[in-house]
């Protein structure tokens, strides 16, 4: 039951509620089944990474987390 959204990948949006309220950023991905979007440089979480072939040391990586689509508004005039 995926709903149709007016926000697409590549659009510029403004965050209207939450910790990052007032920030603007580009939409990196839309998750229609969950009703969420991932916005560049917003809602950053520090994730632990286990050592692997491409990342020998492991450690921490900063990653954008999904934001509910009702908490973002499309910026007009592009």
PDB file of N, CA, C and O in Angstrom:
ATOM      1  N   UNK A   1       0.835  -1.184   0.000  1.00  0.00           N
ATOM      2  CA  UNK A   1       0.000   0.000   0.000  1.00  0.00           C
ATOM      3  C   UNK A   1       0.885   1.254   0.000  1.00  0.00           C
ATOM      4  O   UNK A   1       0.964   1.991   0.965  1.00  0.00           O
ATOM      5  N   UNK A   2       1.590   1.467  -1.077  1.00  0.00           N
ATOM      6  CA  UNK A   2       2.469   2.626  -1.192  1.00  0.00           C
ATOM      7  C   UNK A   2       1.652   3.841  -1.624  1.00  0.00           C
ATOM      8  O   UNK A   2       0.885   3.783  -2.574  1.00  0.00           O
ATOM      9  N   UNK A   3       1.812   4.925  -0.909  1.00  0.00           N
ATOM     10  CA  UNK A   3       1.123   6.163  -1.232  1.00  0.00           C
ATOM     11  C   UNK A   3       1.972   6.967  -2.199  1.00  0.00           C
ATOM     12  O   UNK A   3       3.191   6.889  -2.161  1.00  0.00           O
ATOM     13  N   UNK A   4       1.335   7.764  -3.039  1.00  0.00           N
ATOM     14  CA  UNK A   4       2.066   8.600  -3.980  1.00  0.00           C
ATOM     15  C   UNK A   4       2.455   9.905  -3.286  1.00  0.00           C
ATOM     16  O   UNK A   4       1.627  10.540  -2.632  1.00  0.00           O
ATOM     17  N   UNK A   5       3.739  10.254  -3.388  1.00  0.00           N
ATOM     18  CA  UNK A   5       4.238  11.467  -2.749  1.00  0.00           C
ATOM     19  C   UNK A   5       4.657  12.479  -3.791  1.00  0.00           C
ATOM     20  O   UNK A   5       5.036  12.122  -4.901  1.00  0.00           O
ATOM     21  N   UNK A   6       4.608  13.765  -3.405  1.00  0.00           N
ATOM     22  CA  UNK A   6       5.019  14.831  -4.319  1.00  0.00           C
ATOM     23  C   UNK A   6       6.518  15.093  -4.237  1.00  0.00           C
ATOM     24  O   UNK A   6       7.052  15.878  -4.999  1.00  0.00           O
ATOM     25  N   UNK A   7       7.188  14.430  -3.323  1.00  0.00           N
ATOM     26  CA  UNK A   7       8.630  14.612  -3.153  1.00  0.00           C
ATOM     27  C   UNK A   7       9.359  13.471  -3.857  1.00  0.00           C
ATOM     28  O   UNK A   7       9.004  12.311  -3.693  1.00  0.00           O
ATOM     29  N   UNK A   8      10.363  13.839  -4.661  1.00  0.00           N
ATOM     30  CA  UNK A   8      11.133  12.849  -5.411  1.00  0.00           C
ATOM     31  C   UNK A   8      12.612  12.965  -5.063  1.00  0.00           C
ATOM     32  O   UNK A   8      13.043  13.965  -4.494  1.00  0.00           O
ATOM     33  N   UNK A   9      13.375  11.965  -5.438  1.00  0.00           N
ATOM     34  CA  UNK A   9      14.816  11.983  -5.255  1.00  0.00           C
ATOM     35  C   UNK A   9      15.397  13.171  -6.019  1.00  0.00           C
ATOM     36  O   UNK A   9      15.044  13.417  -7.165  1.00  0.00           O
ATOM     37  N   UNK A  10      16.272  13.940  -5.365  1.00  0.00           N
ATOM     38  CA  UNK A  10      16.888  15.097  -6.003  1.00  0.00           C
ATOM     39  C   UNK A  10      16.211  16.413  -5.655  1.00  0.00           C
ATOM     40  O   UNK A  10      16.784  17.477  -5.879  1.00  0.00           O
ATOM     41  N   UNK A  11      14.982  16.372  -5.107  1.00  0.00           N
ATOM     42  CA  UNK A  11      14.283  17.599  -4.706  1.00  0.00           C
ATOM     43  C   UNK A  11      14.970  18.228  -3.493  1.00  0.00           C
ATOM     44  O   UNK A  11      15.595  17.539  -2.702  1.00  0.00           O
ATOM     45  N   UNK A  12      14.812  19.532  -3.344  1.00  0.00           N
ATOM     46  CA  UNK A  12      15.294  20.231  -2.160  1.00  0.00           C
ATOM     47  C   UNK A  12      14.119  20.388  -1.199  1.00  0.00           C
ATOM     48  O   UNK A  12      13.055  20.838  -1.596  1.00  0.00           O
ATOM     49  N   UNK A  13      14.338  19.962   0.044  1.00  0.00           N
ATOM     50  CA  UNK A  13      13.275  20.031   1.047  1.00  0.00           C
ATOM     51  C   UNK A  13      13.765  20.759   2.286  1.00  0.00           C
ATOM     52  O   UNK A  13      14.965  20.852   2.532  1.00  0.00           O
ATOM     53  N   UNK A  14      12.810  21.280   3.059  1.00  0.00           N
ATOM     54  CA  UNK A  14      13.100  21.931   4.331  1.00  0.00           C
ATOM     55  C   UNK A  14      12.472  21.082   5.428  1.00  0.00           C
ATOM     56  O   UNK A  14      11.327  20.643   5.300  1.00  0.00           O
ATOM     57  N   UNK A  15      13.211  20.868   6.496  1.00  0.00           N
ATOM     58  CA  UNK A  15      12.701  20.082   7.608  1.00  0.00           C
ATOM     59  C   UNK A  15      11.876  21.010   8.493  1.00  0.00           C
ATOM     60  O   UNK A  15      12.362  22.054   8.929  1.00  0.00           O
ATOM     61  N   UNK A  16      10.613  20.618   8.741  1.00  0.00           N
ATOM     62  CA  UNK A  16       9.687  21.499   9.461  1.00  0.00           C
ATOM     63  C   UNK A  16       9.460  21.077  10.909  1.00  0.00           C
ATOM     64  O   UNK A  16       8.823  21.806  11.662  1.00  0.00           O
ATOM     65  N   UNK A  17       9.978  19.908  11.316  1.00  0.00           N
ATOM     66  CA  UNK A  17       9.888  19.518  12.721  1.00  0.00           C
ATOM     67  C   UNK A  17      10.968  18.510  13.051  1.00  0.00           C
ATOM     68  O   UNK A  17      11.527  17.861  12.165  1.00  0.00           O
ATOM     69  N   UNK A  18      11.287  18.403  14.341  1.00  0.00           N
ATOM     70  CA  UNK A  18      12.311  17.473  14.792  1.00  0.00           C
ATOM     71  C   UNK A  18      13.592  18.187  15.172  1.00  0.00           C
ATOM     72  O   UNK A  18      13.649  19.417  15.231  1.00  0.00           O
ATOM     73  N   UNK A  19      14.642  17.404  15.423  1.00  0.00           N
ATOM     74  CA  UNK A  19      15.917  17.958  15.870  1.00  0.00           C
ATOM     75  C   UNK A  19      16.573  18.862  14.826  1.00  0.00           C
ATOM     76  O   UNK A  19      17.270  19.814  15.170  1.00  0.00           O
ATOM     77  N   UNK A  20      16.377  18.559  13.543  1.00  0.00           N
ATOM     78  CA  UNK A  20      17.007  19.321  12.462  1.00  0.00           C
ATOM     79  C   UNK A  20      16.068  20.373  11.873  1.00  0.00           C
ATOM     80  O   UNK A  20      16.240  20.795  10.731  1.00  0.00           O
ATOM     81  N   UNK A  21      15.087  20.835  12.648  1.00  0.00           N
ATOM     82  CA  UNK A  21      14.101  21.808  12.168  1.00  0.00           C
ATOM     83  C   UNK A  21      14.789  23.044  11.596  1.00  0.00           C
ATOM     84  O   UNK A  21      15.709  23.595  12.191  1.00  0.00           O
ATOM     85  N   UNK A  22      14.341  23.462  10.398  1.00  0.00           N
ATOM     86  CA  UNK A  22      14.882  24.657   9.758  1.00  0.00           C
ATOM     87  C   UNK A  22      15.962  24.366   8.735  1.00  0.00           C
ATOM     88  O   UNK A  22      16.262  25.209   7.904  1.00  0.00           O
ATOM     89  N   UNK A  23      16.565  23.184   8.773  1.00  0.00           N
ATOM     90  CA  UNK A  23      17.609  22.832   7.812  1.00  0.00           C
ATOM     91  C   UNK A  23      16.988  22.508   6.463  1.00  0.00           C
ATOM     92  O   UNK A  23      15.852  22.038   6.379  1.00  0.00           O
ATOM     93  N   UNK A  24      17.750  22.763   5.402  1.00  0.00           N
ATOM     94  CA  UNK A  24      17.329  22.355   4.066  1.00  0.00           C
ATOM     95  C   UNK A  24      18.368  21.406   3.507  1.00  0.00           C
ATOM     96  O   UNK A  24      19.555  21.492   3.853  1.00  0.00           O
ATOM     97  N   UNK A  25      17.923  20.516   2.648  1.00  0.00           N
ATOM     98  CA  UNK A  25      18.844  19.568   2.049  1.00  0.00           C
ATOM     99  C   UNK A  25      18.214  18.858   0.875  1.00  0.00           C
ATOM    100  O   UNK A  25      17.011  18.971   0.617  1.00  0.00           O
ATOM    101  N   UNK A  26      19.037  18.109   0.164  1.00  0.00           N
ATOM    102  CA  UNK A  26      18.601  17.367  -1.012  1.00  0.00           C
ATOM    103  C   UNK A  26      18.123  15.983  -0.591  1.00  0.00           C
ATOM    104  O   UNK A  26      18.720  15.341   0.266  1.00  0.00           O
ATOM    105  N   UNK A  27      17.039  15.513  -1.218  1.00  0.00           N
ATOM    106  CA  UNK A  27      16.515  14.182  -0.931  1.00  0.00           C
ATOM    107  C   UNK A  27      17.413  13.152  -1.630  1.00  0.00           C
ATOM    108  O   UNK A  27      17.609  13.198  -2.841  1.00  0.00           O
ATOM    109  N   UNK A  28      17.989  12.241  -0.833  1.00  0.00           N
ATOM    110  CA  UNK A  28      18.839  11.180  -1.377  1.00  0.00           C
ATOM    111  C   UNK A  28      18.021   9.961  -1.767  1.00  0.00           C
ATOM    112  O   UNK A  28      18.362   9.263  -2.722  1.00  0.00           O
ATOM    113  N   UNK A  29      16.946   9.686  -1.021  1.00  0.00           N
ATOM    114  CA  UNK A  29      16.100   8.525  -1.307  1.00  0.00           C
ATOM    115  C   UNK A  29      14.711   8.743  -0.718  1.00  0.00           C
ATOM    116  O   UNK A  29      14.560   9.428   0.288  1.00  0.00           O
ATOM    117  N   UNK A  30      13.712   8.139  -1.372  1.00  0.00           N
ATOM    118  CA  UNK A  30      12.344   8.142  -0.877  1.00  0.00           C
ATOM    119  C   UNK A  30      11.976   6.693  -0.590  1.00  0.00           C
ATOM    120  O   UNK A  30      12.203   5.817  -1.418  1.00  0.00           O
ATOM    121  N   UNK A  31      11.439   6.440   0.606  1.00  0.00           N
ATOM    122  CA  UNK A  31      11.019   5.097   0.994  1.00  0.00           C
ATOM    123  C   UNK A  31       9.491   5.076   1.074  1.00  0.00           C
ATOM    124  O   UNK A  31       8.924   5.294   2.144  1.00  0.00           O
ATOM    125  N   UNK A  32       8.801   4.819  -0.060  1.00  0.00           N
ATOM    126  CA  UNK A  32       7.344   4.954  -0.082  1.00  0.00           C
ATOM    127  C   UNK A  32       6.608   3.949   0.799  1.00  0.00           C
ATOM    128  O   UNK A  32       5.558   4.270   1.348  1.00  0.00           O
ATOM    129  N   UNK A  33       7.144   2.751   0.980  1.00  0.00           N
ATOM    130  CA  UNK A  33       6.453   1.758   1.799  1.00  0.00           C
ATOM    131  C   UNK A  33       6.461   2.143   3.279  1.00  0.00           C
ATOM    132  O   UNK A  33       5.525   1.834   4.008  1.00  0.00           O
ATOM    133  N   UNK A  34       7.516   2.849   3.702  1.00  0.00           N
ATOM    134  CA  UNK A  34       7.618   3.287   5.097  1.00  0.00           C
ATOM    135  C   UNK A  34       7.127   4.718   5.288  1.00  0.00           C
ATOM    136  O   UNK A  34       6.964   5.169   6.420  1.00  0.00           O
ATOM    137  N   UNK A  35       6.940   5.460   4.198  1.00  0.00           N
ATOM    138  CA  UNK A  35       6.508   6.854   4.296  1.00  0.00           C
ATOM    139  C   UNK A  35       7.605   7.761   4.816  1.00  0.00           C
ATOM    140  O   UNK A  35       7.354   8.690   5.565  1.00  0.00           O
ATOM    141  N   UNK A  36       8.857   7.483   4.424  1.00  0.00           N
ATOM    142  CA  UNK A  36       9.992   8.250   4.922  1.00  0.00           C
ATOM    143  C   UNK A  36      10.896   8.691   3.771  1.00  0.00           C
ATOM    144  O   UNK A  36      10.829   8.155   2.676  1.00  0.00           O
ATOM    145  N   UNK A  37      11.723   9.699   4.053  1.00  0.00           N
ATOM    146  CA  UNK A  37      12.716  10.182   3.097  1.00  0.00           C
ATOM    147  C   UNK A  37      14.069  10.274   3.804  1.00  0.00           C
ATOM    148  O   UNK A  37      14.126  10.422   5.016  1.00  0.00           O
ATOM    149  N   UNK A  38      15.139  10.189   3.015  1.00  0.00           N
ATOM    150  CA  UNK A  38      16.481  10.389   3.546  1.00  0.00           C
ATOM    151  C   UNK A  38      17.007  11.685   2.944  1.00  0.00           C
ATOM    152  O   UNK A  38      17.047  11.841   1.731  1.00  0.00           O
ATOM    153  N   UNK A  39      17.362  12.634   3.819  1.00  0.00           N
ATOM    154  CA  UNK A  39      17.808  13.966   3.398  1.00  0.00           C
ATOM    155  C   UNK A  39      19.301  14.101   3.705  1.00  0.00           C
ATOM    156  O   UNK A  39      19.753  13.745   4.797  1.00  0.00           O
ATOM    157  N   UNK A  40      20.051  14.624   2.725  1.00  0.00           N
ATOM    158  CA  UNK A  40      21.498  14.779   2.864  1.00  0.00           C
ATOM    159  C   UNK A  40      21.842  15.698   4.044  1.00  0.00           C
ATOM    160  O   UNK A  40      21.272  16.778   4.176  1.00  0.00           O
ATOM    161  N   UNK A  41      22.778  15.250   4.879  1.00  0.00           N
ATOM    162  CA  UNK A  41      23.304  16.001   6.027  1.00  0.00           C
ATOM    163  C   UNK A  41      22.253  16.335   7.083  1.00  0.00           C
ATOM    164  O   UNK A  41      22.402  17.306   7.818  1.00  0.00           O
ATOM    165  N   UNK A  42      21.180  15.553   7.175  1.00  0.00           N
ATOM    166  CA  UNK A  42      20.160  15.748   8.202  1.00  0.00           C
ATOM    167  C   UNK A  42      19.888  14.434   8.908  1.00  0.00           C
ATOM    168  O   UNK A  42      19.910  13.385   8.288  1.00  0.00           O
ATOM    169  N   UNK A  43      19.617  14.519  10.205  1.00  0.00           N
ATOM    170  CA  UNK A  43      19.383  13.360  11.071  1.00  0.00           C
ATOM    171  C   UNK A  43      20.532  12.351  10.929  1.00  0.00           C
ATOM    172  O   UNK A  43      20.357  11.210  10.555  1.00  0.00           O
ATOM    173  N   UNK A  44      21.726  12.830  11.249  1.00  0.00           N
ATOM    174  CA  UNK A  44      22.941  12.018  11.167  1.00  0.00           C
ATOM    175  C   UNK A  44      23.044  11.152  12.417  1.00  0.00           C
ATOM    176  O   UNK A  44      22.879  11.638  13.531  1.00  0.00           O
ATOM    177  N   UNK A  45      23.334   9.866  12.217  1.00  0.00           N
ATOM    178  CA  UNK A  45      23.553   8.946  13.334  1.00  0.00           C
ATOM    179  C   UNK A  45      24.946   8.341  13.175  1.00  0.00           C
ATOM    180  O   UNK A  45      25.405   8.107  12.059  1.00  0.00           O
ATOM    181  N   UNK A  46      25.599   8.114  14.285  1.00  0.00           N
ATOM    182  CA  UNK A  46      26.930   7.512  14.260  1.00  0.00           C
ATOM    183  C   UNK A  46      26.751   6.003  14.403  1.00  0.00           C
ATOM    184  O   UNK A  46      26.260   5.522  15.416  1.00  0.00           O
ATOM    185  N   UNK A  47      27.092   5.252  13.357  1.00  0.00           N
ATOM    186  CA  UNK A  47      26.927   3.803  13.343  1.00  0.00           C
ATOM    187  C   UNK A  47      28.290   3.131  13.507  1.00  0.00           C
ATOM    188  O   UNK A  47      29.288   3.595  12.955  1.00  0.00           O
ATOM    189  N   UNK A  48      28.305   2.013  14.233  1.00  0.00           N
ATOM    190  CA  UNK A  48      29.546   1.248  14.357  1.00  0.00           C
ATOM    191  C   UNK A  48      29.682   0.326  13.158  1.00  0.00           C
ATOM    192  O   UNK A  48      28.698  -0.207  12.655  1.00  0.00           O
ATOM    193  N   UNK A  49      30.921   0.157  12.698  1.00  0.00           N
ATOM    194  CA  UNK A  49      31.206  -0.690  11.546  1.00  0.00           C
ATOM    195  C   UNK A  49      32.242  -1.722  11.959  1.00  0.00           C
ATOM    196  O   UNK A  49      33.302  -1.366  12.486  1.00  0.00           O
ATOM    197  N   UNK A  50      31.934  -2.994  11.716  1.00  0.00           N
ATOM    198  CA  UNK A  50      32.889  -4.060  12.018  1.00  0.00           C
ATOM    199  C   UNK A  50      33.997  -4.059  10.976  1.00  0.00           C
ATOM    200  O   UNK A  50      33.763  -3.707   9.818  1.00  0.00           O
ATOM    201  N   UNK A  51      35.193  -4.480  11.350  1.00  0.00           N
ATOM    202  CA  UNK A  51      36.267  -4.589  10.361  1.00  0.00           C
ATOM    203  C   UNK A  51      35.883  -5.575   9.257  1.00  0.00           C
ATOM    204  O   UNK A  51      35.300  -6.626   9.526  1.00  0.00           O
ATOM    205  N   UNK A  52      36.199  -5.217   8.014  1.00  0.00           N
ATOM    206  CA  UNK A  52      35.889  -6.065   6.868  1.00  0.00           C
ATOM    207  C   UNK A  52      37.008  -5.930   5.840  1.00  0.00           C
ATOM    208  O   UNK A  52      38.012  -5.262   6.088  1.00  0.00           O
ATOM    209  N   UNK A  53      36.829  -6.563   4.686  1.00  0.00           N
ATOM    210  CA  UNK A  53      37.851  -6.509   3.628  1.00  0.00           C
ATOM    211  C   UNK A  53      38.126  -5.074   3.179  1.00  0.00           C
ATOM    212  O   UNK A  53      39.272  -4.666   3.057  1.00  0.00           O
ATOM    213  N   UNK A  54      37.057  -4.292   2.900  1.00  0.00           N
ATOM    214  CA  UNK A  54      37.266  -2.929   2.398  1.00  0.00           C
ATOM    215  C   UNK A  54      37.532  -1.927   3.515  1.00  0.00           C
ATOM    216  O   UNK A  54      38.107  -0.881   3.282  1.00  0.00           O
ATOM    217  N   UNK A  55      37.114  -2.238   4.744  1.00  0.00           N
ATOM    218  CA  UNK A  55      37.341  -1.346   5.880  1.00  0.00           C
ATOM    219  C   UNK A  55      38.093  -2.141   6.945  1.00  0.00           C
ATOM    220  O   UNK A  55      37.486  -2.760   7.816  1.00  0.00           O
ATOM    221  N   UNK A  56      39.416  -2.125   6.871  1.00  0.00           N
ATOM    222  CA  UNK A  56      40.253  -2.964   7.735  1.00  0.00           C
ATOM    223  C   UNK A  56      40.121  -2.622   9.218  1.00  0.00           C
ATOM    224  O   UNK A  56      40.153  -3.502  10.066  1.00  0.00           O
ATOM    225  N   UNK A  57      39.981  -1.332   9.547  1.00  0.00           N
ATOM    226  CA  UNK A  57      39.978  -0.908  10.938  1.00  0.00           C
ATOM    227  C   UNK A  57      38.597  -0.980  11.592  1.00  0.00           C
ATOM    228  O   UNK A  57      38.504  -1.118  12.803  1.00  0.00           O
ATOM    229  N   UNK A  58      37.525  -0.846  10.794  1.00  0.00           N
ATOM    230  CA  UNK A  58      36.192  -0.750  11.392  1.00  0.00           C
ATOM    231  C   UNK A  58      36.013   0.630  11.994  1.00  0.00           C
ATOM    232  O   UNK A  58      36.533   1.608  11.478  1.00  0.00           O
ATOM    233  N   UNK A  59      35.292   0.728  13.105  1.00  0.00           N
ATOM    234  CA  UNK A  59      35.126   2.012  13.793  1.00  0.00           C
ATOM    235  C   UNK A  59      33.731   2.564  13.624  1.00  0.00           C
ATOM    236  O   UNK A  59      32.747   1.838  13.665  1.00  0.00           O
ATOM    237  N   UNK A  60      33.639   3.887  13.431  1.00  0.00           N
ATOM    238  CA  UNK A  60      32.358   4.575  13.337  1.00  0.00           C
ATOM    239  C   UNK A  60      32.190   5.216  11.967  1.00  0.00           C
ATOM    240  O   UNK A  60      33.157   5.636  11.345  1.00  0.00           O
ATOM    241  N   UNK A  61      30.942   5.306  11.512  1.00  0.00           N
ATOM    242  CA  UNK A  61      30.626   5.994  10.269  1.00  0.00           C
ATOM    243  C   UNK A  61      29.360   6.825  10.508  1.00  0.00           C
ATOM    244  O   UNK A  61      28.447   6.385  11.209  1.00  0.00           O
ATOM    245  N   UNK A  62      29.330   8.054   9.976  1.00  0.00           N
ATOM    246  CA  UNK A  62      28.150   8.903  10.089  1.00  0.00           C
ATOM    247  C   UNK A  62      27.209   8.587   8.932  1.00  0.00           C
ATOM    248  O   UNK A  62      27.630   8.560   7.777  1.00  0.00           O
ATOM    249  N   UNK A  63      25.931   8.355   9.252  1.00  0.00           N
ATOM    250  CA  UNK A  63      24.971   7.919   8.252  1.00  0.00           C
ATOM    251  C   UNK A  63      23.667   8.689   8.425  1.00  0.00           C
ATOM    252  O   UNK A  63      23.237   8.934   9.555  1.00  0.00           O
ATOM    253  N   UNK A  64      23.058   9.090   7.292  1.00  0.00           N
ATOM    254  CA  UNK A  64      21.764   9.768   7.343  1.00  0.00           C
ATOM    255  C   UNK A  64      20.670   8.738   7.622  1.00  0.00           C
ATOM    256  O   UNK A  64      20.645   7.680   7.018  1.00  0.00           O
ATOM    257  N   UNK A  65      19.763   9.080   8.539  1.00  0.00           N
ATOM    258  CA  UNK A  65      18.667   8.188   8.885  1.00  0.00           C
ATOM    259  C   UNK A  65      17.366   8.718   8.261  1.00  0.00           C
ATOM    260  O   UNK A  65      17.244   9.906   7.978  1.00  0.00           O
ATOM    261  N   UNK A  66      16.383   7.827   8.035  1.00  0.00           N
ATOM    262  CA  UNK A  66      15.116   8.269   7.424  1.00  0.00           C
ATOM    263  C   UNK A  66      14.328   9.229   8.321  1.00  0.00           C
ATOM    264  O   UNK A  66      14.329   9.101   9.538  1.00  0.00           O
ATOM    265  N   UNK A  67      13.652  10.186   7.680  1.00  0.00           N
ATOM    266  CA  UNK A  67      12.788  11.161   8.350  1.00  0.00           C
ATOM    267  C   UNK A  67      11.380  10.953   7.807  1.00  0.00           C
ATOM    268  O   UNK A  67      11.214  10.735   6.598  1.00  0.00           O
ATOM    269  N   UNK A  68      10.370  11.021   8.666  1.00  0.00           N
ATOM    270  CA  UNK A  68       8.993  10.863   8.210  1.00  0.00           C
ATOM    271  C   UNK A  68       8.661  11.955   7.194  1.00  0.00           C
ATOM    272  O   UNK A  68       9.039  13.109   7.366  1.00  0.00           O
ATOM    273  N   UNK A  69       7.957  11.570   6.148  1.00  0.00           N
ATOM    274  CA  UNK A  69       7.680  12.494   5.043  1.00  0.00           C
ATOM    275  C   UNK A  69       6.804  13.669   5.486  1.00  0.00           C
ATOM    276  O   UNK A  69       6.854  14.744   4.889  1.00  0.00           O
ATOM    277  N   UNK A  70       6.046  13.494   6.579  1.00  0.00           N
ATOM    278  CA  UNK A  70       5.207  14.601   7.071  1.00  0.00           C
ATOM    279  C   UNK A  70       6.044  15.679   7.758  1.00  0.00           C
ATOM    280  O   UNK A  70       5.534  16.766   8.014  1.00  0.00           O
ATOM    281  N   UNK A  71       7.309  15.394   8.047  1.00  0.00           N
ATOM    282  CA  UNK A  71       8.172  16.361   8.714  1.00  0.00           C
ATOM    283  C   UNK A  71       9.033  17.166   7.753  1.00  0.00           C
ATOM    284  O   UNK A  71       9.900  17.923   8.185  1.00  0.00           O
ATOM    285  N   UNK A  72       8.825  16.990   6.443  1.00  0.00           N
ATOM    286  CA  UNK A  72       9.578  17.763   5.455  1.00  0.00           C
ATOM    287  C   UNK A  72       8.606  18.465   4.504  1.00  0.00           C
ATOM    288  O   UNK A  72       7.492  18.006   4.286  1.00  0.00           O
ATOM    289  N   UNK A  73       9.037  19.597   3.969  1.00  0.00           N
ATOM    290  CA  UNK A  73       8.246  20.362   3.003  1.00  0.00           C
ATOM    291  C   UNK A  73       9.130  20.679   1.810  1.00  0.00           C
ATOM    292  O   UNK A  73      10.280  21.068   1.972  1.00  0.00           O
ATOM    293  N   UNK A  74       8.590  20.507   0.620  1.00  0.00           N
ATOM    294  CA  UNK A  74       9.332  20.790  -0.601  1.00  0.00           C
ATOM    295  C   UNK A  74       9.568  22.288  -0.725  1.00  0.00           C
ATOM    296  O   UNK A  74       8.663  23.096  -0.485  1.00  0.00           O
ATOM    297  N   UNK A  75      10.799  22.672  -1.080  1.00  0.00           N
ATOM    298  CA  UNK A  75      11.154  24.084  -1.270  1.00  0.00           C
ATOM    299  C   UNK A  75      10.829  24.439  -2.723  1.00  0.00           C
ATOM    300  O   UNK A  75      11.339  23.822  -3.655  1.00  0.00           O
ATOM    301  N   UNK A  76       9.957  25.419  -2.897  1.00  0.00           N
ATOM    302  CA  UNK A  76       9.548  25.845  -4.243  1.00  0.00           C
ATOM    303  C   UNK A  76      10.545  26.846  -4.820  1.00  0.00           C
ATOM    304  O   UNK A  76      11.309  27.455  -4.105  1.00  0.00           O
ATOM    305  N   UNK A  77      10.480  27.012  -6.143  1.00  0.00           N
ATOM    306  CA  UNK A  77      11.301  28.016  -6.807  1.00  0.00           C
ATOM    307  C   UNK A  77      12.686  27.544  -7.174  1.00  0.00           C
ATOM    308  O   UNK A  77      13.662  28.233  -6.975  1.00  0.00           O
ATOM    309  N   UNK A  78      12.761  26.341  -7.735  1.00  0.00           N
ATOM    310  CA  UNK A  78      14.073  25.836  -8.164  1.00  0.00           C
ATOM    311  C   UNK A  78      14.228  26.015  -9.651  1.00  0.00           C
ATOM    312  O   UNK A  78      13.338  25.888 -10.398  1.00  0.00           O
TER     313      UNK A  78
END
